[in-house]
PDB file of C-alpha atoms in Angstrom:
ATOM      1  CA  UNK E 139       0.000   0.000   0.000  1.00 87.00           C
ATOM      2  CA  UNK E 140       1.331   3.438  -0.931  1.00 88.00           C
ATOM      3  CA  UNK E 141       0.106   6.714   0.529  1.00 89.00           C
ATOM      4  CA  UNK E 142       0.375   9.643  -1.886  1.00 88.00           C
ATOM      5  CA  UNK E 143      -0.350  13.035  -0.320  1.00 87.00           C
ATOM      6  CA  UNK E 144      -0.895  16.247  -2.235  1.00 87.00           C
ATOM      7  CA  UNK E 145      -1.179  19.432  -0.192  1.00 86.00           C
ATOM      8  CA  UNK E 146      -2.802  22.531  -1.646  1.00 84.00           C
ATOM      9  CA  UNK E 147      -1.839  25.673   0.172  1.00 83.00           C
ATOM     10  CA  UNK E 148      -1.539  29.407   0.005  1.00 81.00           C
ATOM     11  CA  UNK E 149      -0.612  31.989   2.604  1.00 84.00           C
ATOM     12  CA  UNK E 150      -4.179  33.129   3.335  1.00 87.00           C
ATOM     13  CA  UNK E 151      -5.856  29.735   3.792  1.00 85.00           C
ATOM     14  CA  UNK E 152      -5.309  26.585   5.776  1.00 85.00           C
ATOM     15  CA  UNK E 153      -3.678  23.818   3.729  1.00 85.00           C
ATOM     16  CA  UNK E 154      -5.938  21.237   2.127  1.00 87.00           C
ATOM     17  CA  UNK E 155      -4.549  17.705   2.401  1.00 88.00           C
ATOM     18  CA  UNK E 156      -5.505  15.265  -0.357  1.00 89.00           C
ATOM     19  CA  UNK E 157      -4.493  11.712   0.609  1.00 91.00           C
ATOM     20  CA  UNK E 158      -4.660   8.875  -1.877  1.00 90.00           C
ATOM     21  CA  UNK E 159      -4.122   5.252  -0.870  1.00 92.00           C
ATOM     22  CA  UNK E 160      -2.860   3.043  -3.685  1.00 90.00           C
ATOM     23  CA  UNK E 161      -2.928  -0.724  -3.411  1.00 89.00           C
ATOM     24  CA  UNK E 162       0.314  -1.563  -5.179  1.00 88.00           C
ATOM     25  CA  UNK E 163      -0.897  -5.095  -5.893  1.00 86.00           C
ATOM     26  CA  UNK E 164      -3.403  -3.533  -8.280  1.00 87.00           C
ATOM     27  CA  UNK E 165      -1.861  -3.503 -11.767  1.00 89.00           C
ATOM     28  CA  UNK E 166      -3.379  -0.109 -12.660  1.00 93.00           C
ATOM     29  CA  UNK E 167      -1.984   1.528  -9.526  1.00 91.00           C
ATOM     30  CA  UNK E 168       1.438   0.010 -10.131  1.00 91.00           C
ATOM     31  CA  UNK E 169       1.378   1.325 -13.704  1.00 93.00           C
ATOM     32  CA  UNK E 170       0.283   4.768 -12.515  1.00 92.00           C
ATOM     33  CA  UNK E 171       3.181   5.019 -10.059  1.00 93.00           C
ATOM     34  CA  UNK E 172       5.599   3.846 -12.751  1.00 92.00           C
ATOM     35  CA  UNK E 173       4.242   6.581 -15.005  1.00 93.00           C
ATOM     36  CA  UNK E 174       4.693   9.170 -12.248  1.00 92.00           C
ATOM     37  CA  UNK E 175       8.355   8.202 -12.049  1.00 92.00           C
ATOM     38  CA  UNK E 176       8.914   8.692 -15.772  1.00 92.00           C
ATOM     39  CA  UNK E 177       6.742  11.783 -16.315  1.00 93.00           C
ATOM     40  CA  UNK E 178       8.001  13.491 -13.127  1.00 93.00           C
ATOM     41  CA  UNK E 179       4.734  15.362 -12.687  1.00 93.00           C
ATOM     42  CA  UNK E 180       0.977  14.991 -12.429  1.00 92.00           C
ATOM     43  CA  UNK E 181      -2.067  17.153 -12.866  1.00 92.00           C
ATOM     44  CA  UNK E 182      -4.849  18.089 -10.494  1.00 90.00           C
ATOM     45  CA  UNK E 183      -8.130  18.767 -12.248  1.00 92.00           C
ATOM     46  CA  UNK E 184     -10.435  21.124 -10.330  1.00 89.00           C
ATOM     47  CA  UNK E 185     -14.177  21.140 -10.918  1.00 90.00           C
ATOM     48  CA  UNK E 186     -17.035  23.402  -9.865  1.00 88.00           C
ATOM     49  CA  UNK E 187     -19.538  22.174  -7.282  1.00 85.00           C
ATOM     50  CA  UNK E 188     -22.492  23.239  -9.422  1.00 84.00           C
ATOM     51  CA  UNK E 189     -24.443  20.492 -11.235  1.00 84.00           C
ATOM     52  CA  UNK E 190     -22.641  21.081 -14.542  1.00 79.00           C
ATOM     53  CA  UNK E 191     -19.367  20.283 -12.756  1.00 82.00           C
ATOM     54  CA  UNK E 192     -17.185  21.981 -15.323  1.00 87.00           C
ATOM     55  CA  UNK E 193     -13.416  21.800 -15.139  1.00 91.00           C
ATOM     56  CA  UNK E 194     -12.327  25.234 -13.973  1.00 92.00           C
ATOM     57  CA  UNK E 195      -8.601  24.756 -13.589  1.00 92.00           C
ATOM     58  CA  UNK E 196      -5.819  22.266 -14.138  1.00 94.00           C
ATOM     59  CA  UNK E 197      -2.796  22.498 -11.862  1.00 91.00           C
ATOM     60  CA  UNK E 198       0.486  20.822 -12.752  1.00 92.00           C
ATOM     61  CA  UNK E 199       2.557  19.515  -9.890  1.00 91.00           C
ATOM     62  CA  UNK E 200       6.169  18.433 -10.242  1.00 92.00           C
ATOM     63  CA  UNK E 201       7.502  15.490  -8.292  1.00 91.00           C
ATOM     64  CA  UNK E 202      10.594  16.155  -6.233  1.00 90.00           C
ATOM     65  CA  UNK E 203      13.584  14.237  -7.699  1.00 92.00           C
ATOM     66  CA  UNK E 204      14.322  12.677  -4.296  1.00 91.00           C
ATOM     67  CA  UNK E 205      10.737  11.371  -4.152  1.00 89.00           C
ATOM     68  CA  UNK E 206      11.096   9.954  -7.650  1.00 90.00           C
ATOM     69  CA  UNK E 207      14.176   8.061  -6.494  1.00 91.00           C
ATOM     70  CA  UNK E 208      12.220   6.724  -3.486  1.00 89.00           C
ATOM     71  CA  UNK E 209       9.444   5.467  -5.748  1.00 90.00           C
ATOM     72  CA  UNK E 210      11.708   3.397  -8.003  1.00 91.00           C
ATOM     73  CA  UNK E 211      12.720   0.747  -5.429  1.00 89.00           C
ATOM     74  CA  UNK E 212       9.181   0.654  -4.020  1.00 85.00           C
ATOM     75  CA  UNK E 213       7.828  -0.277  -7.444  1.00 88.00           C
ATOM     76  CA  UNK E 214      10.529  -2.939  -7.850  1.00 87.00           C
ATOM     77  CA  UNK E 215       9.949  -4.339  -4.357  1.00 85.00           C
ATOM     78  CA  UNK E 216       6.200  -4.454  -4.898  1.00 82.00           C
ATOM     79  CA  UNK E 217       6.650  -6.687  -7.919  1.00 77.00           C
ATOM     80  CA  UNK E 218       8.746  -9.127  -5.862  1.00 80.00           C
ATOM     81  CA  UNK E 219       6.532  -9.361  -2.768  1.00 73.00           C
ATOM     82  CA  UNK E 220       4.012 -12.172  -2.337  1.00 73.00           C
ATOM     83  CA  UNK E 221       0.349 -11.320  -2.781  1.00 73.00           C
ATOM     84  CA  UNK E 222      -1.376 -10.089   0.380  1.00 72.00           C
ATOM     85  CA  UNK E 223      -5.031 -10.724   0.998  1.00 72.00           C
ATOM     86  CA  UNK E 224      -5.183  -7.956   3.608  1.00 76.00           C
ATOM     87  CA  UNK E 225      -4.490  -4.589   1.945  1.00 76.00           C
ATOM     88  CA  UNK E 226      -6.735  -2.878   4.519  1.00 81.00           C
ATOM     89  CA  UNK E 227      -4.222  -3.617   7.275  1.00 83.00           C
ATOM     90  CA  UNK E 228      -1.589  -1.589   5.430  1.00 83.00           C
ATOM     91  CA  UNK E 229      -4.099   1.151   4.729  1.00 88.00           C
ATOM     92  CA  UNK E 230      -4.986   1.413   8.444  1.00 90.00           C
ATOM     93  CA  UNK E 231      -1.321   1.754   9.374  1.00 88.00           C
ATOM     94  CA  UNK E 232      -0.800   4.413   6.724  1.00 90.00           C
ATOM     95  CA  UNK E 233      -3.896   6.322   7.879  1.00 90.00           C
ATOM     96  CA  UNK E 234      -2.498   6.475  11.401  1.00 90.00           C
ATOM     97  CA  UNK E 235       0.864   7.700  10.138  1.00 87.00           C
ATOM     98  CA  UNK E 236      -0.865  10.206   7.855  1.00 88.00           C
ATOM     99  CA  UNK E 237      -2.779  11.701  10.807  1.00 88.00           C
ATOM    100  CA  UNK E 238       0.503  12.094  12.704  1.00 86.00           C
ATOM    101  CA  UNK E 239       2.188  13.785   9.755  1.00 82.00           C
ATOM    102  CA  UNK E 240      -0.799  16.008   9.099  1.00 80.00           C
ATOM    103  CA  UNK E 241      -1.013  17.261  12.678  1.00 79.00           C
ATOM    104  CA  UNK E 242       2.734  17.813  13.116  1.00 76.00           C
ATOM    105  CA  UNK E 243       3.645  19.222   9.689  1.00 62.00           C
ATOM    106  CA  UNK E 244       0.818  21.666   8.990  1.00 54.00           C
ATOM    107  CA  UNK E 245       3.046  24.642   9.826  1.00 52.00           C
ATOM    108  CA  UNK E 246       6.068  23.212   7.997  1.00 50.00           C
ATOM    109  CA  UNK E 247       4.578  23.512   4.500  1.00 50.00           C
ATOM    110  CA  UNK E 248       6.814  25.583   2.243  1.00 49.00           C
ATOM    111  CA  UNK E 249       5.391  28.256  -0.050  1.00 39.00           C
TER     112      UNK E 249
END
C-alpha cells in the first residue's frame, strides 16, 4: 500500500490535504506510479460544485527528484513481494501515520 499526499496551500488559507491510498498489488496503480516516475509530474483537475461540474482549472505539480528516487525501489519491491489478501491492514497503518504527519507538519509547509 502506498500513501500519496498532495497538499494545496496558500498563505491566506489553511492547507488542504488530499491523501490517496494506492494498493500496489493492483496492476493499474502500479502502472500509474511507474508513469509518475517517468513523467516526473501529475495534474490536479479542479471542478465546480455546481451540477454542470465543469473543469475550472488544471494544476500541474512536479515530483521532487528525491521522491522519484524513493518510488523506483518501491515499485521494484512491490513486484517481488508475495500477494497479500489484507491490503486494509496496510491502509490502516498508513492512515495512522498520515494523521501524525498532518497534525505535526501543517506549519512546515513551504510556499
